[in-house]
Tab-separated table of C-alpha atoms and ligand atoms in Angstrom:
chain	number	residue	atom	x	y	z
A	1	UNK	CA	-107.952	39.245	-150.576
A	2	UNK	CA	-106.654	42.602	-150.867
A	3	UNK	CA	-110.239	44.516	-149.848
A	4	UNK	CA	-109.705	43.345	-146.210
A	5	UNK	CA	-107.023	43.568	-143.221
A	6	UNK	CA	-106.281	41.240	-140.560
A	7	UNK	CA	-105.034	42.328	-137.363
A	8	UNK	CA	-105.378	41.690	-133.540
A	9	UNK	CA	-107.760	43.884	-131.836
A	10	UNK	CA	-107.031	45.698	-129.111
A	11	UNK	CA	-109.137	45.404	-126.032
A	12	UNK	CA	-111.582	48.648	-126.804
A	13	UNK	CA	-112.550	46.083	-129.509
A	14	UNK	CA	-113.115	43.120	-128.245
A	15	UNK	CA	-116.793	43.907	-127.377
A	16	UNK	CA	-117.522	44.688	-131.628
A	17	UNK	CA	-115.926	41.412	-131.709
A	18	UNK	CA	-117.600	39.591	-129.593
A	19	UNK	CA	-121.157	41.080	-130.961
A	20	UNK	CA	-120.345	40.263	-133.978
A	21	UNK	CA	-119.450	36.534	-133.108
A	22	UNK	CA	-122.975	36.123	-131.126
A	23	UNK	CA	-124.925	37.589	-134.575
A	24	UNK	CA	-123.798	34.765	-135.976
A	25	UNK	CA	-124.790	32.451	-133.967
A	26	UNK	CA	-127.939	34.125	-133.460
A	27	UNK	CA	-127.808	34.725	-130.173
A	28	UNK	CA	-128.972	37.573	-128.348
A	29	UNK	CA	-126.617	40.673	-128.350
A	30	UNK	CA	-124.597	41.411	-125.417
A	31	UNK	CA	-126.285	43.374	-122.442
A	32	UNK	CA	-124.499	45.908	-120.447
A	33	UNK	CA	-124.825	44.178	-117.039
A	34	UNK	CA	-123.027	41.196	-118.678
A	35	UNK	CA	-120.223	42.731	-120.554
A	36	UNK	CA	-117.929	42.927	-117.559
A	37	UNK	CA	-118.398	39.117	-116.992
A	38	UNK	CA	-117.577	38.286	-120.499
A	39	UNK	CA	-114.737	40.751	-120.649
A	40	UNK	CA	-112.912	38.925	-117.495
A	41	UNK	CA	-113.137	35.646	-119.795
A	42	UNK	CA	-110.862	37.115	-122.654
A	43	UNK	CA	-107.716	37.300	-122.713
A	44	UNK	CA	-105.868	40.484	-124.233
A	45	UNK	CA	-104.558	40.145	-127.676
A	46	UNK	CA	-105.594	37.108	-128.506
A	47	UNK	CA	-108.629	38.120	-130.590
A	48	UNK	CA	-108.142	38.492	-134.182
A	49	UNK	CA	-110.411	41.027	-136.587
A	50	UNK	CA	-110.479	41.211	-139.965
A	51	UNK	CA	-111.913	44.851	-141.772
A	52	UNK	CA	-113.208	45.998	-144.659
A	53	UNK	CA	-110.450	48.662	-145.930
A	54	UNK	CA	-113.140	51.125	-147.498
A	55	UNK	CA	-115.749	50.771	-144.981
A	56	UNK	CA	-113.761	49.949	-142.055
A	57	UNK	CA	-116.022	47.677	-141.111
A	58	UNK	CA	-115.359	44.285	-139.147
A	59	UNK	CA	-116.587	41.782	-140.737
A	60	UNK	CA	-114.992	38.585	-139.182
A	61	UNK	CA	-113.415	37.574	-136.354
A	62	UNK	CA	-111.547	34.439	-134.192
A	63	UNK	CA	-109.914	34.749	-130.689
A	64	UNK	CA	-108.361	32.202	-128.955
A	65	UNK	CA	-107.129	31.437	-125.459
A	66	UNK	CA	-103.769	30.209	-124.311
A	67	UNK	CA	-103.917	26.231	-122.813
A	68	UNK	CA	-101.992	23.348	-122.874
A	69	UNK	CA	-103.345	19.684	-123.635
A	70	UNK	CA	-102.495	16.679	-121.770
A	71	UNK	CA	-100.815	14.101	-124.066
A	72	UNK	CA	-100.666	10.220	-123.796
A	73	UNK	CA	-98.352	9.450	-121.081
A	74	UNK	CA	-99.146	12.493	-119.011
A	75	UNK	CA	-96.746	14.948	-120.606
A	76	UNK	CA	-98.420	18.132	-122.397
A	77	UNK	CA	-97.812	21.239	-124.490
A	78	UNK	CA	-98.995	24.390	-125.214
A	79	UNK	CA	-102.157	24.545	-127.224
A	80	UNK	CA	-103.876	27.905	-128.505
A	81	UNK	CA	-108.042	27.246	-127.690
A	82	UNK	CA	-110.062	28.968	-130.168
A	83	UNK	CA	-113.606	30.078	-130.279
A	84	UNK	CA	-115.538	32.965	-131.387
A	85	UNK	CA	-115.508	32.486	-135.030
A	86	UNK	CA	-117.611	34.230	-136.903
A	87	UNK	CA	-118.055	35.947	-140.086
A	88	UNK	CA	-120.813	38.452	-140.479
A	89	UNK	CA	-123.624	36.735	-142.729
A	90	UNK	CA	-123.087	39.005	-145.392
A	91	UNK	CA	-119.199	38.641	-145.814
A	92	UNK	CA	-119.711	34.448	-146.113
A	93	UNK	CA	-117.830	32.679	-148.281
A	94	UNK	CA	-115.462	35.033	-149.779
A	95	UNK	CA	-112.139	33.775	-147.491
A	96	UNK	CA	-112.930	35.822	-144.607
A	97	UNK	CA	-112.901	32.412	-142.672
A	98	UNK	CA	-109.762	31.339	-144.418
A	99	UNK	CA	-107.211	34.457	-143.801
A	100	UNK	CA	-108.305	34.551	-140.157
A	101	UNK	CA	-107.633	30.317	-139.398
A	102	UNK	CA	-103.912	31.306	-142.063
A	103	UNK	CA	-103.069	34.649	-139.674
A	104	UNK	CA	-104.123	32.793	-136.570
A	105	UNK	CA	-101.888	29.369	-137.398
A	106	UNK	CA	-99.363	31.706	-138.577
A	107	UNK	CA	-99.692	33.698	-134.907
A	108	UNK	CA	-99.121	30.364	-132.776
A	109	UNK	CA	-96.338	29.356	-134.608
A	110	UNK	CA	-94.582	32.486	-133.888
A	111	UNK	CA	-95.429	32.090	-130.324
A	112	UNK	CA	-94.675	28.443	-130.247
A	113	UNK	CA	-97.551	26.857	-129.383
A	114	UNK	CA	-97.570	23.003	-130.245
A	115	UNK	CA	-101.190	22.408	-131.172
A	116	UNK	CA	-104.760	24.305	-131.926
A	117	UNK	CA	-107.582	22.953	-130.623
A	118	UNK	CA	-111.307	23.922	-130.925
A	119	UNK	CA	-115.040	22.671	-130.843
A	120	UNK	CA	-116.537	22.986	-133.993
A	121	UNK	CA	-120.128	24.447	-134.340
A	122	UNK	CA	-120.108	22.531	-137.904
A	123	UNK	CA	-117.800	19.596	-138.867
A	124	UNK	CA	-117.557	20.214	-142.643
A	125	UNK	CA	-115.459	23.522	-141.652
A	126	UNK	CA	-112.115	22.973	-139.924
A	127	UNK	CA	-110.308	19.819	-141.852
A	128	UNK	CA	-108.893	22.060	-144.619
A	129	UNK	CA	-107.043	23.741	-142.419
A	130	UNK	CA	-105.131	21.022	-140.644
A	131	UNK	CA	-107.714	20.389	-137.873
A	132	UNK	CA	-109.066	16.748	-137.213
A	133	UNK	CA	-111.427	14.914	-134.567
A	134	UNK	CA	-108.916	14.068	-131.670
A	135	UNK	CA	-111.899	13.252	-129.059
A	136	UNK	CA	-115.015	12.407	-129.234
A	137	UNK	CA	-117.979	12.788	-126.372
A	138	UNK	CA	-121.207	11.415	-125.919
A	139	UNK	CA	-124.664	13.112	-124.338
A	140	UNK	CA	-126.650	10.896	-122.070
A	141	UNK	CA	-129.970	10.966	-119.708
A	142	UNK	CA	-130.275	9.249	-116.683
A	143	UNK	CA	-133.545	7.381	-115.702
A	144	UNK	CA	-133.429	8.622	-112.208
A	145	UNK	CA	-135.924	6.314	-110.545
A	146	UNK	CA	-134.434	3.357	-111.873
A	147	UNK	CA	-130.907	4.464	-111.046
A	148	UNK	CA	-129.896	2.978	-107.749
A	149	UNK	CA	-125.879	2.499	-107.042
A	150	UNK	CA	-124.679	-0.880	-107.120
A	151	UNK	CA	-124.304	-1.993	-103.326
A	152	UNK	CA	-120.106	-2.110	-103.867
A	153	UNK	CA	-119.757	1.259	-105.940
A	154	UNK	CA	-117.203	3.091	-103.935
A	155	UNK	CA	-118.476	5.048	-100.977
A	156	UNK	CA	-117.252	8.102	-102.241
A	157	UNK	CA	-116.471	11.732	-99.350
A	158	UNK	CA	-118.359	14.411	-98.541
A	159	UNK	CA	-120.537	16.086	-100.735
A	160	UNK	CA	-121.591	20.141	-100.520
A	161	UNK	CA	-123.382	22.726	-102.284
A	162	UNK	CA	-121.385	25.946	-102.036
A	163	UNK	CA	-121.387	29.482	-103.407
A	164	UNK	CA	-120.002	29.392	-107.033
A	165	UNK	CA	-117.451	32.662	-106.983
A	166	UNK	CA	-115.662	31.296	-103.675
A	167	UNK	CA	-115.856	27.132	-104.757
A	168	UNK	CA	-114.236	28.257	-108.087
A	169	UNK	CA	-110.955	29.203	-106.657
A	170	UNK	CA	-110.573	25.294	-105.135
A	171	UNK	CA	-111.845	23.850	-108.385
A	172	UNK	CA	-109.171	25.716	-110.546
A	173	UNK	CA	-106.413	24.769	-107.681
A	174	UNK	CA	-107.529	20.755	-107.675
A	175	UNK	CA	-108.320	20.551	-111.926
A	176	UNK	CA	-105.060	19.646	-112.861
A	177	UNK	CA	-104.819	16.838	-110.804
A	178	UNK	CA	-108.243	15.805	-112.619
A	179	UNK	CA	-106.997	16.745	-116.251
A	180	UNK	CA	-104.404	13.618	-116.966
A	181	UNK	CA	-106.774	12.185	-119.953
A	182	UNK	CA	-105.383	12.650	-123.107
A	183	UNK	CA	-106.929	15.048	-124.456
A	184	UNK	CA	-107.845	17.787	-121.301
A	185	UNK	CA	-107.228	20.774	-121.318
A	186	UNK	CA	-105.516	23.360	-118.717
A	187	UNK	CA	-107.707	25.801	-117.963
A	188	UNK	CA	-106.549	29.408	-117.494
A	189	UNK	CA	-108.099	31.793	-115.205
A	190	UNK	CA	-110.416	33.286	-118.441
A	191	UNK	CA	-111.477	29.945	-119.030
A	192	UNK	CA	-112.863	30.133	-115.324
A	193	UNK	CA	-114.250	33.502	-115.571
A	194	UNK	CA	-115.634	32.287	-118.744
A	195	UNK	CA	-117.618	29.546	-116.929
A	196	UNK	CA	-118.747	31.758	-114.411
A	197	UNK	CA	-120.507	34.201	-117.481
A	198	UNK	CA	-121.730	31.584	-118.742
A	199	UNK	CA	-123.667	30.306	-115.924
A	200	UNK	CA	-124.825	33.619	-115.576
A	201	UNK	CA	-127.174	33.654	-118.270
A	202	UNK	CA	-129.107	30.198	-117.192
A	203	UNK	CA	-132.362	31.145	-117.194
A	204	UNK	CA	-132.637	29.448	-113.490
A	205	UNK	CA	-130.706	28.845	-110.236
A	206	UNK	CA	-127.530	27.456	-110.575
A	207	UNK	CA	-126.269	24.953	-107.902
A	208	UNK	CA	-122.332	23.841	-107.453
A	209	UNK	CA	-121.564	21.000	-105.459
A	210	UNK	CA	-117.916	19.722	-104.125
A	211	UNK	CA	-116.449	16.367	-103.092
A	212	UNK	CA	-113.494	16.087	-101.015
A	213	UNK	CA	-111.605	12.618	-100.278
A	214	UNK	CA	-109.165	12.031	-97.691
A	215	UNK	CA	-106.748	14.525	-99.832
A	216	UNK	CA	-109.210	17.439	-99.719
A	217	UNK	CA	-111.169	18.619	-103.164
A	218	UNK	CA	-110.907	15.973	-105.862
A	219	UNK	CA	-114.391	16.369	-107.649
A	220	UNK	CA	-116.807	18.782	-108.514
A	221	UNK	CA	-119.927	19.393	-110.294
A	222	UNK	CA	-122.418	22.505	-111.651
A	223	UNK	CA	-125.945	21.212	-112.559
A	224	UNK	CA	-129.616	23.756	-112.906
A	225	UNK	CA	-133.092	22.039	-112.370
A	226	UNK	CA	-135.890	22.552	-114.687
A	227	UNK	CA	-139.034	21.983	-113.270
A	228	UNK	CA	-141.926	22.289	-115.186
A	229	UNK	CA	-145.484	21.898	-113.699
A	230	UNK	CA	-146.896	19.905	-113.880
A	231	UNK	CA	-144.103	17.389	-114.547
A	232	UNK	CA	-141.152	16.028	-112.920
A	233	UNK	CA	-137.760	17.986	-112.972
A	234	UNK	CA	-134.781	17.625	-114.975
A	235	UNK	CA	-131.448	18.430	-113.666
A	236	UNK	CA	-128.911	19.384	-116.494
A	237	UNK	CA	-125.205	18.323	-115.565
A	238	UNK	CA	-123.085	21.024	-116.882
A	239	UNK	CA	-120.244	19.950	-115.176
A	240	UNK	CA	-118.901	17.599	-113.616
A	241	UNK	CA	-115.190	16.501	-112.896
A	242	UNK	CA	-113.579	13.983	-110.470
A	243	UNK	CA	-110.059	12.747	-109.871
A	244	UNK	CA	-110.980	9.135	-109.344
A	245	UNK	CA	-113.276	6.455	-108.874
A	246	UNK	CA	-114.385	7.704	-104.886
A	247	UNK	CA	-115.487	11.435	-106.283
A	248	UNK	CA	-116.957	9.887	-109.179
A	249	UNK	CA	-119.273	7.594	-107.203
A	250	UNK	CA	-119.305	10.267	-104.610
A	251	UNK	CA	-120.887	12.656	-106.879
A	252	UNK	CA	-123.628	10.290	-108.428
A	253	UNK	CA	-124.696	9.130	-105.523
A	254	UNK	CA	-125.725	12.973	-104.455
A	255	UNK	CA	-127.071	13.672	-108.064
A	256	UNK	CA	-129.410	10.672	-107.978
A	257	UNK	CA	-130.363	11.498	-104.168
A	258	UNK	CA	-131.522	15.343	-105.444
A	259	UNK	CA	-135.630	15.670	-104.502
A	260	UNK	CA	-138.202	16.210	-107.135
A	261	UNK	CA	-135.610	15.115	-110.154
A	262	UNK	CA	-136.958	12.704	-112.698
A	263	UNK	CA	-134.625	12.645	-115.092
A	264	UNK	CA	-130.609	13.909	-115.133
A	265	UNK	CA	-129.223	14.597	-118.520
A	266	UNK	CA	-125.516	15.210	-118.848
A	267	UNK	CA	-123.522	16.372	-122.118
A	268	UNK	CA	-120.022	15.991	-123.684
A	269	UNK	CA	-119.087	12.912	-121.060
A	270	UNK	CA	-116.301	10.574	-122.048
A	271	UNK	CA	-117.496	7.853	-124.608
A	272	UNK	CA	-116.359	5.403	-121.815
A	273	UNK	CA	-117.495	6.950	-118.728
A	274	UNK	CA	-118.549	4.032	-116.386
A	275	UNK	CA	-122.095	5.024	-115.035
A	276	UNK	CA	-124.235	2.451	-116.762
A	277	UNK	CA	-121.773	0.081	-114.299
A	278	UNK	CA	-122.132	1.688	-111.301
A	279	UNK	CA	-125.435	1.476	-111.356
A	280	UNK	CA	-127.800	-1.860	-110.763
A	281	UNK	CA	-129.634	-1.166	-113.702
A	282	UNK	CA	-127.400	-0.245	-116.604
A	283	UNK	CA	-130.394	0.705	-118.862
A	284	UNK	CA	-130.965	3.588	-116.260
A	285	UNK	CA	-128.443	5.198	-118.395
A	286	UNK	CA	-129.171	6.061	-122.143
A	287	UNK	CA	-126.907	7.533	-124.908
A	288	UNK	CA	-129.025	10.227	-126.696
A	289	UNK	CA	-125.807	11.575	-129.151
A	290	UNK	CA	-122.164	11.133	-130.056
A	291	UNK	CA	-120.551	13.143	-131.552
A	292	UNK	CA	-116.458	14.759	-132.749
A	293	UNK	CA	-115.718	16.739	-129.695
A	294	UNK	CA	-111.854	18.222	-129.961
A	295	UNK	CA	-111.269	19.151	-132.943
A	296	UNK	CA	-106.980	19.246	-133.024
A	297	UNK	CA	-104.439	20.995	-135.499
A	298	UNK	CA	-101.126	20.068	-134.851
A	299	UNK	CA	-98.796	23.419	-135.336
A	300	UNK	CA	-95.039	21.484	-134.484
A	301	UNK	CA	-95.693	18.026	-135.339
A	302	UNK	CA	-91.615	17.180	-134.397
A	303	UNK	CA	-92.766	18.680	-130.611
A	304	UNK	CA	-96.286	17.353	-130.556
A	305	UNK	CA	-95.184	13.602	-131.305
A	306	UNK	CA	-91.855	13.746	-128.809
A	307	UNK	CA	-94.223	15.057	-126.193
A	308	UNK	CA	-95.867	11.555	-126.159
A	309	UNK	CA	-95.057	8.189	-125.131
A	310	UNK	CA	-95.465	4.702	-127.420
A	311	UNK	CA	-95.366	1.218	-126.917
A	312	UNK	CA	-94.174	-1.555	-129.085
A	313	UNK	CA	-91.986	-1.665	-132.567
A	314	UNK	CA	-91.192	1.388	-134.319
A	315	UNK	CA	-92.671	3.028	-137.648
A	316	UNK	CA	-91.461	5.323	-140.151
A	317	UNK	CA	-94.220	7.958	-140.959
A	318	UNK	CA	-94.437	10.683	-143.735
A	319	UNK	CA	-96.573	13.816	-142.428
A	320	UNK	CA	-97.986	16.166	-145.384
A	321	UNK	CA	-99.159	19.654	-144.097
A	322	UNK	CA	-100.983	22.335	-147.164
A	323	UNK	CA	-99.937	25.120	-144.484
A	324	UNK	CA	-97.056	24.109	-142.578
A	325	UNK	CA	-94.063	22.797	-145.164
A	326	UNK	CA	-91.976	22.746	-142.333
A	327	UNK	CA	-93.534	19.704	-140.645
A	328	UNK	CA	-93.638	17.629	-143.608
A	329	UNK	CA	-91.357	14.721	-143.858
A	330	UNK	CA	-90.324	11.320	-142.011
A	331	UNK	CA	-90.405	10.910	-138.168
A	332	UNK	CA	-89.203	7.952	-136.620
A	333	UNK	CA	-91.397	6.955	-133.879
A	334	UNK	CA	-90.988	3.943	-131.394
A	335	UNK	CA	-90.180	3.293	-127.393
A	336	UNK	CA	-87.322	5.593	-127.583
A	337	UNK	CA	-89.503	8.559	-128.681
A	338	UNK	CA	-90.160	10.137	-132.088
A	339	UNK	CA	-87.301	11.938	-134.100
A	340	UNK	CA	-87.228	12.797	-137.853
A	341	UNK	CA	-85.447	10.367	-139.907
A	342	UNK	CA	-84.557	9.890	-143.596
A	343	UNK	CA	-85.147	6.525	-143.656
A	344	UNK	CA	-88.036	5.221	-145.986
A	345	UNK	CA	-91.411	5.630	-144.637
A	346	UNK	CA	-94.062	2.523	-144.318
A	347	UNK	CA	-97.000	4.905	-143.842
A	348	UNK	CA	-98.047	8.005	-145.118
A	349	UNK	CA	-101.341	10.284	-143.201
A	350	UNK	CA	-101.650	14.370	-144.001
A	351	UNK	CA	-101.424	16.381	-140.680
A	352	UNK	CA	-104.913	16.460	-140.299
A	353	UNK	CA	-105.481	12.695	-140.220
A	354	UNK	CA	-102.314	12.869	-137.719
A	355	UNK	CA	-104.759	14.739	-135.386
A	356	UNK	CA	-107.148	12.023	-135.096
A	357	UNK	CA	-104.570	9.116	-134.118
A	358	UNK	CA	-102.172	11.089	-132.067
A	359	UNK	CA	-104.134	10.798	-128.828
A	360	UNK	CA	-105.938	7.699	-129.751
A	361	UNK	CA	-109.383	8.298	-131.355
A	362	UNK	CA	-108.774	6.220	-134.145
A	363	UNK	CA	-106.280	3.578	-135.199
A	364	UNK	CA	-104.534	3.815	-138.093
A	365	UNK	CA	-105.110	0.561	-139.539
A	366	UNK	CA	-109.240	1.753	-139.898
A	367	UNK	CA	-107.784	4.847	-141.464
A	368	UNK	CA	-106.185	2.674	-144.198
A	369	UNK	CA	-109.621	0.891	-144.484
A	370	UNK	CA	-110.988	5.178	-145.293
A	371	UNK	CA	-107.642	6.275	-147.776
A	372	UNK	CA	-106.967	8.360	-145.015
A	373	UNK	CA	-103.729	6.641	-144.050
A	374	UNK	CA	-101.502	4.733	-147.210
A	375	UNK	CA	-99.954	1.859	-145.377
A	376	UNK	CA	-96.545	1.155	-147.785
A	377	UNK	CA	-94.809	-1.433	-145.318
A	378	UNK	CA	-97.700	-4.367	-145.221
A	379	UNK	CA	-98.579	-4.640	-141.050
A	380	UNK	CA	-97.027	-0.931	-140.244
A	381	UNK	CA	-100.580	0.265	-139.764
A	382	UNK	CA	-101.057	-2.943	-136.976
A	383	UNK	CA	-97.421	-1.945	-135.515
A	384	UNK	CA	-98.823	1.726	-135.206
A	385	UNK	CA	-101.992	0.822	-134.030
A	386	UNK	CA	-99.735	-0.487	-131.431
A	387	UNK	CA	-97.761	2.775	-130.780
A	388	UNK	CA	-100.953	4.951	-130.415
A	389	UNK	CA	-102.870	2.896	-128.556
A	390	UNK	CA	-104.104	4.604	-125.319
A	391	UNK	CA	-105.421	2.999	-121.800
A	392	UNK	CA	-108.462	5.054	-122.055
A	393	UNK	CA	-110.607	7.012	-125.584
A	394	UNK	CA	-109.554	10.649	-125.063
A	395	UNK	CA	-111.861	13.347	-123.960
A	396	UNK	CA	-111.630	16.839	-123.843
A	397	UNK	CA	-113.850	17.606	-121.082
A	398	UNK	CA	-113.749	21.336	-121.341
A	399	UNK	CA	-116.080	23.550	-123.155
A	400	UNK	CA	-114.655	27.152	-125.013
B	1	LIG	C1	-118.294	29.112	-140.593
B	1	LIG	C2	-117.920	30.520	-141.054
B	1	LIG	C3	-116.977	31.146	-140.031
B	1	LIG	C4	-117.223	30.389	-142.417
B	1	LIG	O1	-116.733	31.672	-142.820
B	1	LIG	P1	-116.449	32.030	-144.373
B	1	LIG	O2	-115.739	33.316	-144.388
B	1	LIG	O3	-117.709	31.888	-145.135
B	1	LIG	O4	-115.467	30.860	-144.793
B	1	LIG	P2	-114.539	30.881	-146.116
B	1	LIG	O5	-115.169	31.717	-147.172
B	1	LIG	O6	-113.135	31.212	-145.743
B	1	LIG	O7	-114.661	29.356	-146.499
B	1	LIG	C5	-113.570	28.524	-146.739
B	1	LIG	C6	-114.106	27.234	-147.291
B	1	LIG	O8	-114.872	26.577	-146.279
B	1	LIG	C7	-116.172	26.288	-146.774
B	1	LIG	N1	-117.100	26.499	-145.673
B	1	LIG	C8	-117.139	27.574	-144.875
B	1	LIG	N2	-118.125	27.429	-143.976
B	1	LIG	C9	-118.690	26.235	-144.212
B	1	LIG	C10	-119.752	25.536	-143.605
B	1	LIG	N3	-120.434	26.064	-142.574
B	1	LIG	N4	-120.069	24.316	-144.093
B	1	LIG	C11	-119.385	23.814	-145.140
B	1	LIG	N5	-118.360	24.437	-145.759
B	1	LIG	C12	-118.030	25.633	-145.297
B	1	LIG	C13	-116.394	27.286	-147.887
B	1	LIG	O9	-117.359	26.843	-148.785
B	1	LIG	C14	-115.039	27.397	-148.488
B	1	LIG	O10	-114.804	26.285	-149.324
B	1	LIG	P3	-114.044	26.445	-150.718
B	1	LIG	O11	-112.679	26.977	-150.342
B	1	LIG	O12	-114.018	25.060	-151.260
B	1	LIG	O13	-114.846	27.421	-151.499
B	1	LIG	C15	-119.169	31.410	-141.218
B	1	LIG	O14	-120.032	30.797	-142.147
B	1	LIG	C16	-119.930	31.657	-139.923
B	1	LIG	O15	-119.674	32.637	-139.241
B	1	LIG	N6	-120.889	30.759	-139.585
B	1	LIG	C17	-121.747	30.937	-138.395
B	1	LIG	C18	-120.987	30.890	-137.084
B	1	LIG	C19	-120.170	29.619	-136.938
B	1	LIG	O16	-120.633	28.520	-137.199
B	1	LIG	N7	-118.919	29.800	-136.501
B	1	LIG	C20	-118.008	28.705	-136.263
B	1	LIG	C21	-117.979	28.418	-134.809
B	1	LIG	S1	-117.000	26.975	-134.460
């Protein structure tokens, strides 16, 4: 592609960029009054444009934020969150898409990052470049006059509604104690500023509530109301986070005691998230959607699968990577950690497919049953199974 240059922007650009990643999306352009908010939620130099050399025109663009991701067995490394990628409509499918993912890959590498991770706005997109579904999330709705607590759901603290700007600062100092799925992300202070813009275009009040335990903060949760006349009201959980099983409980038993609400709905929750059994009525609950939620592309696969633990015998696995030759090869992975070996390997996966086992998703004995993984030692894929198994699904939990 010889017609077009790929460069980071520098931050007089980053509100073209970010224009041009909301026209594709069709969402409404950018207002003055808001740019300031957005701008706070990007960090410098991490936004990469790509120009047309005779019209100097940008016609694509990706940024990305830096993160970390929390690994099975509570260890993490650093992790490069995209979003905004776009490509203006009338520059698709020419390899616009494809030089920025190559430049941007190419750009965490250099800086070391581990892993890429992103939410995908289409799943037919990201797999060619090394990404694959790492968590998955489900939406639900909550019948709220059928949803009473069971009588020995735990008691939970103290639960109250606070200014957002000032209960932000306590929720970024207590989330990391609340991020130790595999899968969760560490949220810089962008990400928080990000939030904050975000809430600020909901068409209605937005209300933040806190729960503190005996250790202070250790839950939180954002929801708005819709309340249409005449009708009851919906409350939409847009988030909600708690360290353990008191701020969990804690914080349903205030949603379900809200006034006027009919109905809560609540999206991207953990596929195992207990509330149908916390409840006395578990059809209370319903699952509207499931669907791939972290999408992962794993840039050092020797650092990514040291930086977790396993359990049980070992196995030899080939990794093939398109962009990466450096991670291809053997890696020895057992008890003892993971190290590259040359001895023979039992399975064989492509990076991508890597992504969906490493924190658990998927085993790779069903991937055998897809092609996905080639099992060459009969009952490696049951002895890795074994290795990546994880207490609890992953879940990402954080929106970008
Ligand atoms: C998705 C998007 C960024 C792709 O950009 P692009 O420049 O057209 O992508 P490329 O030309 O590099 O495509 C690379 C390959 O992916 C395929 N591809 C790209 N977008 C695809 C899509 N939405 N669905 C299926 N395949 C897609 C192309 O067909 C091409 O395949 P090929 O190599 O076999 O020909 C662009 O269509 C876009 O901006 N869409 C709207 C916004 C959006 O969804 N952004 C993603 C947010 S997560």
């Amino acid at each position: 592609m010889t017609d077009h240059e790929v460069r980071t922007l520098a931050d007089d650009e980053l509100r073209a960029s970010q224009e041009l990643f909301r026209a594709t999306l069709h969402a409404k352009p950018i207002t003055d009054d808001e740019w300031p908010r957005l701008r706070a939620a990007l960090q410098s130099a991490r936004s990469l444009g790509v120009h047309e050399v005779d019209s100097g025109a940008l016609i694509g663009t990706a940024r990305s934020f830096d993160s970390a991701i929390t690994l099975p067995g509570g260890g993490d490394v650093a992790l490069g969150a995209v979003t905004s990628v776009g490509v203006r409509a009338d520059r698709t499918r020419r390899g616009v898409l494809t030089e920025l993912m190559h430049a941007q890959l190419r750009e965490f590498a250099d800086r070391g990052l581990v892993a890429a991770g992103l939410h995908a706005s289409e799943s037919a997109i990201y797999g060619r470049f090394g990404y694959g579904i790492a968590t998955w999330a489900r939406d639900y709705t909550v019948d709220v006059r059928r949803a009473k607590l069971r009588q020995d759901a735990p008691a939970g603290g103290r639960v109250n509604i606070e200014n957002l700007d000032s209960a932000m600062e306590r929720w970024a100092a207590a989330y990391p104690a609340m991020a130790t799925r595999p899968g969760m992300l560490a949220r810089p202070d962008e990400w928080w500023a990000g939030l904050r813009s975000h809430l600020g275009r909901e068409e209605g009040p937005v209300t933040a509530v806190t729960h503190e335990g005996a250790g202070g903060v250790d839950g939180f949760a954002v929801y708005s109301v819709d309340r249409p006349r005449p009708g009851s009201a919906t409350l939409n959980l847009i988030e909600l986070q708690a360290a353990g099983p008191e701020a969990f409980a804690g914080l349903w038993r205030y949603l379900l005691s809200v006034d006027l609400i009919g109905e809560i709905t609540a999206s991207a929750r953990p596929l195992d998230e207990p509330l149908e059994l916390l409840l006395t009525d578990p059809r209370a609950v319903s699952t509207t959607a499931q669907f791939d939620d972290l999408w992962l592309r794993i840039v050092d696969v020797a650092a990514a699968l040291a930086a977790r633990t396993y359990e049980g015998e070992p196995v030899v696995i080939e990794v093939t990577d398109p962009v990466f030759p450096g991670n291809e090869g053997r890696y020895d992975l057992g008890p003892d950690g993971a190290v590259r070996t040359d001895r023979p390997a039992e399975l064989h996966l492509s990076v991508d497919t890597l992504a969906t086992v490493v924190l658990g998703a998927w085993r790779p004995s069903q991937l055998v049953d897809t092609g996905r993984v080639r099992e060459v030692t009969p009952g490696a894929a049951l002895r890795a199974d074994r290795l990546f198994s994880t207490p609890a699904p992953p879940w990402c939990g954080t929106f970008f």
